[in-house]
Amino acid sequence: MNGVNLKAETRIEIDKLKKRYRDLGGSIEDLLEAISRGSTTSDAVLSRELTKARMELASIARRLQGLQNDDD
């Protein structure tokens, strides 16, 4: 695979990760809003989902950073 194709594929992957990052940010905001309106039982479930979303967001941020560093 030549450098041009590799760069194009890296750019595509970066764009996908950036979109997922934005989408997750919106999901986290929705979860926080739901938690503020929820009951104690739903708080526990929503808090676990929020933790998972934050972990995925952090993972995406690390992957984006790595890909962007590789692309330079």
mmCIF file of C-alpha atoms in Angstrom:
data_model
loop_
_atom_site.group_PDB
_atom_site.id
_atom_site.type_symbol
_atom_site.label_atom_id
_atom_site.label_comp_id
_atom_site.label_asym_id
_atom_site.label_seq_id
_atom_site.Cartn_x
_atom_site.Cartn_y
_atom_site.Cartn_z
ATOM 1 C CA MET A 1 0.000 0.000 0.000
ATOM 2 C CA ASN A 2 1.454 3.357 -0.924
ATOM 3 C CA GLY A 3 1.694 6.413 1.278
ATOM 4 C CA VAL A 4 -1.139 8.273 -0.453
ATOM 5 C CA ASN A 5 -3.629 5.431 0.162
ATOM 6 C CA LEU A 6 -2.459 5.055 3.737
ATOM 7 C CA LYS A 7 -2.915 8.788 4.356
ATOM 8 C CA ALA A 8 -6.394 8.706 2.802
ATOM 9 C CA GLU A 9 -7.392 5.720 4.947
ATOM 10 C CA THR A 10 -6.019 7.415 8.053
ATOM 11 C CA ARG A 11 -7.977 10.576 7.222
ATOM 12 C CA ILE A 12 -11.174 8.516 6.778
ATOM 13 C CA GLU A 13 -10.606 6.799 10.133
ATOM 14 C CA ILE A 14 -9.938 10.144 11.833
ATOM 15 C CA ASP A 15 -13.156 11.566 10.381
ATOM 16 C CA LYS A 16 -15.159 8.546 11.604
ATOM 17 C CA LEU A 17 -13.670 8.836 15.089
ATOM 18 C CA LYS A 18 -14.357 12.579 15.233
ATOM 19 C CA LYS A 19 -18.002 11.953 14.319
ATOM 20 C CA ARG A 20 -18.290 9.240 16.975
ATOM 21 C CA TYR A 21 -16.667 11.587 19.500
ATOM 22 C CA ARG A 22 -19.257 14.295 18.739
ATOM 23 C CA ASP A 23 -22.116 11.775 18.873
ATOM 24 C CA LEU A 24 -20.960 10.439 22.237
ATOM 25 C CA GLY A 25 -20.668 13.955 23.617
ATOM 26 C CA GLY A 26 -24.335 14.488 22.772
ATOM 27 C CA SER A 27 -25.247 11.152 24.338
ATOM 28 C CA ILE A 28 -23.437 12.059 27.536
ATOM 29 C CA GLU A 29 -25.339 15.343 27.730
ATOM 30 C CA ASP A 30 -28.624 13.441 27.247
ATOM 31 C CA LEU A 31 -27.659 10.964 29.975
ATOM 32 C CA LEU A 32 -26.814 13.753 32.401
ATOM 33 C CA GLU A 33 -30.161 15.378 31.708
ATOM 34 C CA ALA A 34 -31.977 12.068 32.245
ATOM 35 C CA ILE A 35 -30.104 11.491 35.509
ATOM 36 C CA SER A 36 -31.166 14.899 36.767
ATOM 37 C CA ARG A 37 -34.824 13.955 36.156
ATOM 38 C CA GLY A 38 -34.634 10.280 37.189
ATOM 39 C CA SER A 39 -35.416 8.208 40.239
ATOM 40 C CA THR A 40 -32.819 6.558 42.461
ATOM 41 C CA THR A 41 -33.186 3.239 40.625
ATOM 42 C CA SER A 42 -32.798 4.793 37.210
ATOM 43 C CA ASP A 43 -29.866 6.878 38.494
ATOM 44 C CA ALA A 44 -27.848 3.714 39.081
ATOM 45 C CA VAL A 45 -28.526 2.400 35.570
ATOM 46 C CA LEU A 46 -27.919 5.759 33.902
ATOM 47 C CA SER A 47 -24.738 6.315 35.907
ATOM 48 C CA ARG A 48 -23.327 3.006 34.648
ATOM 49 C CA GLU A 49 -24.194 3.987 31.072
ATOM 50 C CA LEU A 50 -22.605 7.380 31.593
ATOM 51 C CA THR A 51 -19.420 5.738 32.854
ATOM 52 C CA LYS A 52 -19.318 3.466 29.792
ATOM 53 C CA ALA A 53 -19.887 6.408 27.451
ATOM 54 C CA ARG A 54 -17.118 8.420 29.111
ATOM 55 C CA MET A 55 -14.713 5.489 28.846
ATOM 56 C CA GLU A 56 -15.510 5.081 25.149
ATOM 57 C CA LEU A 57 -15.104 8.817 24.627
ATOM 58 C CA ALA A 58 -11.671 8.711 26.272
ATOM 59 C CA SER A 59 -10.700 5.718 24.126
ATOM 60 C CA ILE A 60 -11.745 7.531 20.957
ATOM 61 C CA ALA A 61 -9.816 10.633 22.008
ATOM 62 C CA ARG A 62 -6.665 8.524 22.502
ATOM 63 C CA ARG A 63 -7.122 6.826 19.110
ATOM 64 C CA LEU A 64 -7.686 10.178 17.414
ATOM 65 C CA GLN A 65 -4.575 11.603 18.995
ATOM 66 C CA GLY A 66 -2.536 8.587 17.913
ATOM 67 C CA LEU A 67 -3.848 8.708 14.353
ATOM 68 C CA GLN A 68 -3.266 12.432 14.049
ATOM 69 C CA ASN A 69 0.285 12.035 15.356
ATOM 70 C CA ASP A 70 0.893 9.227 12.820
ATOM 71 C CA ASP A 71 -0.554 11.405 10.058
ATOM 72 C CA ASP A 72 1.912 14.273 10.727
#
